mmCIF file with all atom_site columns, C-alpha atoms and ligand atoms in Angstrom:
data_model
loop_
_atom_site.group_PDB
_atom_site.id
_atom_site.type_symbol
_atom_site.label_atom_id
_atom_site.label_alt_id
_atom_site.label_comp_id
_atom_site.label_asym_id
_atom_site.label_entity_id
_atom_site.label_seq_id
_atom_site.pdbx_PDB_ins_code
_atom_site.Cartn_x
_atom_site.Cartn_y
_atom_site.Cartn_z
_atom_site.occupancy
_atom_site.B_iso_or_equiv
_atom_site.pdbx_formal_charge
_atom_site.auth_seq_id
_atom_site.auth_comp_id
_atom_site.auth_asym_id
_atom_site.auth_atom_id
_atom_site.pdbx_PDB_model_num
ATOM   1   C  CA  . MET A 1 1   ? -40.180 56.698 38.065 1.00 48.00 ? 274 MET A CA  1
ATOM   2   C  CA  . ARG A 1 2   ? -38.028 53.821 38.647 1.00 55.00 ? 275 ARG A CA  1
ATOM   3   C  CA  . ILE A 1 3   ? -39.501 51.487 36.096 1.00 59.00 ? 276 ILE A CA  1
ATOM   4   C  CA  . LEU A 1 4   ? -39.139 54.545 33.508 1.00 64.00 ? 277 LEU A CA  1
ATOM   5   C  CA  . ARG A 1 5   ? -35.573 55.179 34.251 1.00 69.00 ? 278 ARG A CA  1
ATOM   6   C  CA  . ARG A 1 6   ? -34.693 51.403 33.612 1.00 70.00 ? 279 ARG A CA  1
ATOM   7   C  CA  . GLN A 1 7   ? -36.468 51.393 30.264 1.00 72.00 ? 280 GLN A CA  1
ATOM   8   C  CA  . ARG A 1 8   ? -34.510 54.485 29.326 1.00 78.00 ? 281 ARG A CA  1
ATOM   9   C  CA  . THR A 1 9   ? -31.402 52.607 30.362 1.00 83.00 ? 282 THR A CA  1
ATOM   10  C  CA  . THR A 1 10  ? -32.472 49.457 28.391 1.00 83.00 ? 283 THR A CA  1
ATOM   11  C  CA  . HIS A 1 11  ? -33.144 51.780 25.382 1.00 83.00 ? 284 HIS A CA  1
ATOM   12  C  CA  . ALA A 1 12  ? -29.683 53.452 25.527 1.00 88.00 ? 285 ALA A CA  1
ATOM   13  C  CA  . VAL A 1 13  ? -28.075 50.145 25.687 1.00 91.00 ? 286 VAL A CA  1
ATOM   14  C  CA  . SER A 1 14  ? -30.032 48.857 23.020 1.00 91.00 ? 287 SER A CA  1
ATOM   15  C  CA  . ILE A 1 15  ? -28.613 51.493 20.502 1.00 92.00 ? 288 ILE A CA  1
ATOM   16  C  CA  . VAL A 1 16  ? -25.044 51.009 22.069 1.00 94.00 ? 289 VAL A CA  1
ATOM   17  C  CA  . LEU A 1 17  ? -25.367 47.271 21.149 1.00 95.00 ? 290 LEU A CA  1
ATOM   18  C  CA  . SER A 1 18  ? -26.793 47.756 17.750 1.00 95.00 ? 291 SER A CA  1
ATOM   19  C  CA  . LEU A 1 19  ? -24.406 50.408 16.850 1.00 95.00 ? 292 LEU A CA  1
ATOM   20  C  CA  . LEU A 1 20  ? -21.316 48.297 18.054 1.00 95.00 ? 293 LEU A CA  1
ATOM   21  C  CA  . GLY A 1 21  ? -23.080 45.440 16.150 1.00 95.00 ? 294 GLY A CA  1
ATOM   22  C  CA  . VAL A 1 22  ? -23.204 47.562 12.942 1.00 96.00 ? 295 VAL A CA  1
ATOM   23  C  CA  . ALA A 1 23  ? -19.546 48.470 13.747 1.00 95.00 ? 296 ALA A CA  1
ATOM   24  C  CA  . PHE A 1 24  ? -18.060 45.043 13.998 1.00 92.00 ? 297 PHE A CA  1
ATOM   25  C  CA  . ILE A 1 25  ? -19.963 43.442 10.979 1.00 93.00 ? 298 ILE A CA  1
ATOM   26  C  CA  . SER A 1 26  ? -18.774 46.511 8.848  1.00 94.00 ? 299 SER A CA  1
ATOM   27  C  CA  . PHE A 1 27  ? -15.570 46.380 9.945  1.00 91.00 ? 300 PHE A CA  1
ATOM   28  C  CA  . THR A 1 28  ? -15.255 42.800 9.075  1.00 90.00 ? 301 THR A CA  1
ATOM   29  C  CA  . ILE A 1 29  ? -16.809 43.264 5.634  1.00 90.00 ? 302 ILE A CA  1
ATOM   30  C  CA  . TRP A 1 30  ? -14.385 46.318 5.350  1.00 90.00 ? 303 TRP A CA  1
ATOM   31  C  CA  . LYS A 1 31  ? -11.659 44.065 6.203  1.00 86.00 ? 304 LYS A CA  1
ATOM   32  C  CA  . THR A 1 32  ? -12.586 41.039 3.765  1.00 89.00 ? 305 THR A CA  1
ATOM   33  C  CA  . TRP A 1 33  ? -13.908 43.327 0.625  1.00 88.00 ? 306 TRP A CA  1
ATOM   34  C  CA  . PRO A 1 34  ? -11.008 43.230 -1.405 1.00 86.00 ? 307 PRO A CA  1
ATOM   35  C  CA  . THR A 1 35  ? -10.856 39.481 -1.640 1.00 85.00 ? 308 THR A CA  1
ATOM   36  C  CA  . VAL A 1 36  ? -14.503 39.091 -1.510 1.00 86.00 ? 309 VAL A CA  1
ATOM   37  C  CA  . SER A 1 37  ? -15.599 41.346 -4.161 1.00 86.00 ? 310 SER A CA  1
ATOM   38  C  CA  . SER A 1 38  ? -13.188 39.741 -6.747 1.00 86.00 ? 311 SER A CA  1
ATOM   39  C  CA  . ALA A 1 39  ? -14.622 36.282 -5.815 1.00 83.00 ? 312 ALA A CA  1
ATOM   40  C  CA  . GLU A 1 40  ? -16.825 34.144 -7.929 1.00 87.00 ? 313 GLU A CA  1
ATOM   41  C  CA  . ASP A 1 41  ? -18.578 32.756 -4.946 1.00 88.00 ? 314 ASP A CA  1
ATOM   42  C  CA  . PRO A 1 42  ? -18.435 35.966 -2.659 1.00 86.00 ? 315 PRO A CA  1
ATOM   43  C  CA  . LEU A 1 43  ? -20.488 34.206 0.254  1.00 86.00 ? 316 LEU A CA  1
ATOM   44  C  CA  . SER A 1 44  ? -18.499 31.130 0.515  1.00 88.00 ? 317 SER A CA  1
ATOM   45  C  CA  . THR A 1 45  ? -15.341 33.000 -0.011 1.00 89.00 ? 318 THR A CA  1
ATOM   46  C  CA  . PHE A 1 46  ? -16.584 35.557 2.615  1.00 88.00 ? 319 PHE A CA  1
ATOM   47  C  CA  . MET A 1 47  ? -16.807 32.830 4.953  1.00 86.00 ? 320 MET A CA  1
ATOM   48  C  CA  . THR A 1 48  ? -13.423 31.299 4.569  1.00 87.00 ? 321 THR A CA  1
ATOM   49  C  CA  . VAL A 1 49  ? -11.484 34.636 4.663  1.00 85.00 ? 322 VAL A CA  1
ATOM   50  C  CA  . LEU A 1 50  ? -13.502 35.306 7.882  1.00 83.00 ? 323 LEU A CA  1
ATOM   51  C  CA  . GLY A 1 51  ? -11.916 32.174 9.201  1.00 84.00 ? 324 GLY A CA  1
ATOM   52  C  CA  . LYS A 1 52  ? -8.374  32.863 8.086  1.00 84.00 ? 325 LYS A CA  1
ATOM   53  C  CA  . GLU A 1 53  ? -7.770  36.730 8.485  1.00 81.00 ? 326 GLU A CA  1
ATOM   54  C  CA  . LYS A 1 54  ? -6.913  38.304 11.943 1.00 81.00 ? 327 LYS A CA  1
ATOM   55  C  CA  . PHE A 1 55  ? -7.670  41.372 13.494 1.00 76.00 ? 328 PHE A CA  1
ATOM   56  C  CA  . GLY A 1 56  ? -5.740  42.857 16.470 1.00 75.00 ? 329 GLY A CA  1
ATOM   57  C  CA  . LEU A 1 57  ? -7.146  45.597 18.765 1.00 69.00 ? 330 LEU A CA  1
ATOM   58  C  CA  . VAL A 1 58  ? -4.412  44.845 21.498 1.00 74.00 ? 331 VAL A CA  1
ATOM   59  C  CA  . PRO A 1 59  ? -0.855  44.130 20.131 1.00 74.00 ? 332 PRO A CA  1
ATOM   60  C  CA  . GLY A 1 60  ? -0.018  40.489 20.998 1.00 75.00 ? 333 GLY A CA  1
ATOM   61  C  CA  . PHE A 1 61  ? -3.861  39.323 21.143 1.00 76.00 ? 334 PHE A CA  1
ATOM   62  C  CA  . GLU A 1 62  ? -4.997  38.593 17.405 1.00 81.00 ? 335 GLU A CA  1
ATOM   63  C  CA  . TYR A 1 63  ? -8.172  36.913 16.672 1.00 79.00 ? 336 TYR A CA  1
ATOM   64  C  CA  . GLU A 1 64  ? -9.785  35.379 13.659 1.00 85.00 ? 337 GLU A CA  1
ATOM   65  C  CA  . LEU A 1 65  ? -12.143 38.041 11.905 1.00 86.00 ? 338 LEU A CA  1
ATOM   66  C  CA  . ILE A 1 66  ? -14.953 35.335 12.428 1.00 89.00 ? 339 ILE A CA  1
ATOM   67  C  CA  . TYR A 1 67  ? -14.979 36.153 16.065 1.00 88.00 ? 340 TYR A CA  1
ATOM   68  C  CA  . LEU A 1 68  ? -15.757 39.712 15.942 1.00 88.00 ? 341 LEU A CA  1
ATOM   69  C  CA  . PHE A 1 69  ? -18.365 38.722 12.959 1.00 92.00 ? 342 PHE A CA  1
ATOM   70  C  CA  . ALA A 1 70  ? -20.253 36.159 15.186 1.00 93.00 ? 343 ALA A CA  1
ATOM   71  C  CA  . LEU A 1 71  ? -19.892 39.128 18.342 1.00 93.00 ? 344 LEU A CA  1
ATOM   72  C  CA  . GLY A 1 72  ? -21.159 41.743 16.059 1.00 94.00 ? 345 GLY A CA  1
ATOM   73  C  CA  . ASP A 1 73  ? -24.066 39.772 14.880 1.00 96.00 ? 346 ASP A CA  1
ATOM   74  C  CA  . ALA A 1 74  ? -25.062 38.901 18.379 1.00 96.00 ? 347 ALA A CA  1
ATOM   75  C  CA  . MET A 1 75  ? -24.936 42.227 19.615 1.00 96.00 ? 348 MET A CA  1
ATOM   76  C  CA  . LEU A 1 76  ? -27.032 43.438 16.602 1.00 96.00 ? 349 LEU A CA  1
ATOM   77  C  CA  . ILE A 1 77  ? -29.561 41.092 17.019 1.00 96.00 ? 350 ILE A CA  1
ATOM   78  C  CA  . SER A 1 78  ? -29.467 41.516 21.100 1.00 95.00 ? 351 SER A CA  1
ATOM   79  C  CA  . GLY A 1 79  ? -29.712 45.306 20.628 1.00 94.00 ? 352 GLY A CA  1
ATOM   80  C  CA  . VAL A 1 80  ? -32.497 44.884 18.042 1.00 93.00 ? 353 VAL A CA  1
ATOM   81  C  CA  . VAL A 1 81  ? -34.583 42.579 20.766 1.00 92.00 ? 354 VAL A CA  1
ATOM   82  C  CA  . LEU A 1 82  ? -33.869 45.079 23.289 1.00 88.00 ? 355 LEU A CA  1
ATOM   83  C  CA  . ALA A 1 83  ? -34.719 48.212 21.490 1.00 85.00 ? 356 ALA A CA  1
ATOM   84  C  CA  . ILE A 1 84  ? -38.148 46.133 20.644 1.00 84.00 ? 357 ILE A CA  1
ATOM   85  C  CA  . LEU A 1 85  ? -38.703 45.449 24.068 1.00 81.00 ? 358 LEU A CA  1
ATOM   86  C  CA  . SER A 1 86  ? -37.806 48.878 25.544 1.00 77.00 ? 359 SER A CA  1
ATOM   87  C  CA  . VAL A 1 87  ? -40.262 50.761 22.984 1.00 72.00 ? 360 VAL A CA  1
ATOM   88  C  CA  . GLN A 1 88  ? -43.275 48.374 23.785 1.00 69.00 ? 361 GLN A CA  1
ATOM   89  C  CA  . TRP A 1 89  ? -42.083 49.156 27.634 1.00 65.00 ? 362 TRP A CA  1
ATOM   90  C  CA  . LEU A 1 90  ? -42.107 52.957 26.715 1.00 60.00 ? 363 LEU A CA  1
ATOM   91  C  CA  . TYR A 1 91  ? -45.089 53.356 24.371 1.00 59.00 ? 364 TYR A CA  1
ATOM   92  C  CA  . LEU A 1 92  ? -47.178 50.582 25.470 1.00 56.00 ? 365 LEU A CA  1
ATOM   93  C  CA  . PRO A 1 93  ? -47.264 50.633 29.203 1.00 56.00 ? 366 PRO A CA  1
ATOM   94  C  CA  . GLY A 1 94  ? -50.539 48.394 29.666 1.00 63.00 ? 367 GLY A CA  1
ATOM   95  C  CA  . LYS A 1 95  ? -53.030 49.314 32.507 1.00 69.00 ? 368 LYS A CA  1
ATOM   96  C  CA  . VAL A 1 96  ? -52.157 50.983 35.522 1.00 75.00 ? 369 VAL A CA  1
ATOM   97  C  CA  . VAL A 1 97  ? -52.977 49.300 38.645 1.00 78.00 ? 370 VAL A CA  1
ATOM   98  C  CA  . TRP A 1 98  ? -52.406 49.438 42.015 1.00 85.00 ? 371 TRP A CA  1
ATOM   99  C  CA  . TYR A 1 99  ? -50.691 46.829 43.802 1.00 88.00 ? 372 TYR A CA  1
ATOM   100 C  CA  . ARG A 1 100 ? -50.233 45.957 47.484 1.00 90.00 ? 373 ARG A CA  1
ATOM   101 C  CA  . CYS A 1 101 ? -47.570 44.029 49.457 1.00 92.00 ? 374 CYS A CA  1
ATOM   102 C  CA  . PRO A 1 102 ? -48.300 41.431 51.596 1.00 91.00 ? 375 PRO A CA  1
ATOM   103 C  CA  . PHE A 1 103 ? -45.283 42.064 53.801 1.00 92.00 ? 376 PHE A CA  1
ATOM   104 C  CA  . CYS A 1 104 ? -45.651 45.812 54.787 1.00 95.00 ? 377 CYS A CA  1
ATOM   105 C  CA  . ASN A 1 105 ? -49.112 46.382 53.296 1.00 92.00 ? 378 ASN A CA  1
ATOM   106 C  CA  . LYS A 1 106 ? -48.280 49.241 51.513 1.00 92.00 ? 379 LYS A CA  1
ATOM   107 C  CA  . ASP A 1 107 ? -49.293 50.384 47.866 1.00 91.00 ? 380 ASP A CA  1
ATOM   108 C  CA  . TRP A 1 108 ? -47.750 51.496 44.893 1.00 88.00 ? 381 TRP A CA  1
ATOM   109 C  CA  . ARG A 1 109 ? -48.984 51.926 41.098 1.00 85.00 ? 382 ARG A CA  1
ATOM   110 C  CA  . SER A 1 110 ? -47.224 50.136 38.091 1.00 82.00 ? 383 SER A CA  1
ATOM   111 C  CA  . THR A 1 111 ? -48.616 48.572 35.134 1.00 75.00 ? 384 THR A CA  1
ATOM   112 C  CA  . GLY A 1 112 ? -49.692 45.227 33.712 1.00 69.00 ? 385 GLY A CA  1
ATOM   113 C  CA  . ASP A 1 113 ? -50.189 41.785 35.405 1.00 67.00 ? 386 ASP A CA  1
ATOM   114 C  CA  . LYS A 1 114 ? -47.239 40.961 37.115 1.00 72.00 ? 387 LYS A CA  1
ATOM   115 C  CA  . ALA A 1 115 ? -47.279 37.795 39.209 1.00 78.00 ? 388 ALA A CA  1
ATOM   116 C  CA  . LEU A 1 116 ? -44.068 38.658 40.922 1.00 86.00 ? 389 LEU A CA  1
ATOM   117 C  CA  . VAL A 1 117 ? -42.674 41.800 41.602 1.00 86.00 ? 390 VAL A CA  1
ATOM   118 C  CA  . HIS A 1 118 ? -40.154 43.272 43.994 1.00 88.00 ? 391 HIS A CA  1
ATOM   119 C  CA  . CYS A 1 119 ? -41.786 45.774 46.427 1.00 91.00 ? 392 CYS A CA  1
ATOM   120 C  CA  . PRO A 1 120 ? -40.575 49.128 46.031 1.00 90.00 ? 393 PRO A CA  1
ATOM   121 C  CA  . HIS A 1 121 ? -41.153 49.881 49.785 1.00 93.00 ? 394 HIS A CA  1
ATOM   122 C  CA  . CYS A 1 122 ? -39.736 46.611 51.630 1.00 95.00 ? 395 CYS A CA  1
ATOM   123 C  CA  . ARG A 1 123 ? -37.750 45.262 48.535 1.00 90.00 ? 396 ARG A CA  1
ATOM   124 C  CA  . GLN A 1 124 ? -39.232 41.964 49.133 1.00 89.00 ? 397 GLN A CA  1
ATOM   125 C  CA  . LEU A 1 125 ? -40.218 39.698 46.030 1.00 91.00 ? 398 LEU A CA  1
ATOM   126 C  CA  . VAL A 1 126 ? -43.631 39.426 46.297 1.00 90.00 ? 399 VAL A CA  1
ATOM   127 C  CA  . HIS A 1 127 ? -47.076 38.291 44.808 1.00 88.00 ? 400 HIS A CA  1
ATOM   128 C  CA  . PRO A 1 128 ? -48.756 41.343 45.031 1.00 86.00 ? 401 PRO A CA  1
ATOM   129 C  CA  . THR A 1 129 ? -52.280 41.689 45.786 1.00 84.00 ? 402 THR A CA  1
ATOM   130 C  CA  . LEU A 1 130 ? -54.028 43.771 42.809 1.00 80.00 ? 403 LEU A CA  1
ATOM   131 C  CA  . ILE A 1 131 ? -56.265 46.770 43.886 1.00 78.00 ? 404 ILE A CA  1
ATOM   132 C  CA  . GLU A 1 132 ? -58.813 47.854 41.255 1.00 66.00 ? 405 GLU A CA  1
ATOM   133 C  CA  . ASN A 1 133 ? -60.312 51.200 40.739 1.00 56.00 ? 406 ASN A CA  1
ATOM   134 C  CA  . ARG A 1 134 ? -57.987 53.254 42.939 1.00 53.00 ? 407 ARG A CA  1
ATOM   135 C  CA  . THR A 1 135 ? -57.438 56.679 41.537 1.00 52.00 ? 408 THR A CA  1
HETATM 136 ZN ZN1 . LIG B 2 .   ? -43.290 45.461 50.758 1.00 93.31 ? 224 LIG B ZN1 1
#
């Protein structure tokens, strides 16, 4: 259950990151559109305007739009990567196996071939022993 909750959290975070990324990028495009749409070379004009135009979310703190654009890009990319990872964890859980902790000798069920995991019982970082065919 703990793993599933972490996957759900990752999924939620990825959606928030992607939405924020899209919002930031849209905002920079919306801010630069009047200049860019009338330019002969929209792409280079866009980059130039990004470096010149400023935005201020808080009075007294103004930043060039390019930072917002870069931040939006980074958030969107990490959001998409996280989304792909969390979807893989959610829907491709892999083979369910039993692990045994070498410290406390307790068993727990998990998925995949993990070389190093946190024992859910004693919270040590362990190289668990795989126990096959236990139901
Ligand atoms: Zn343990």
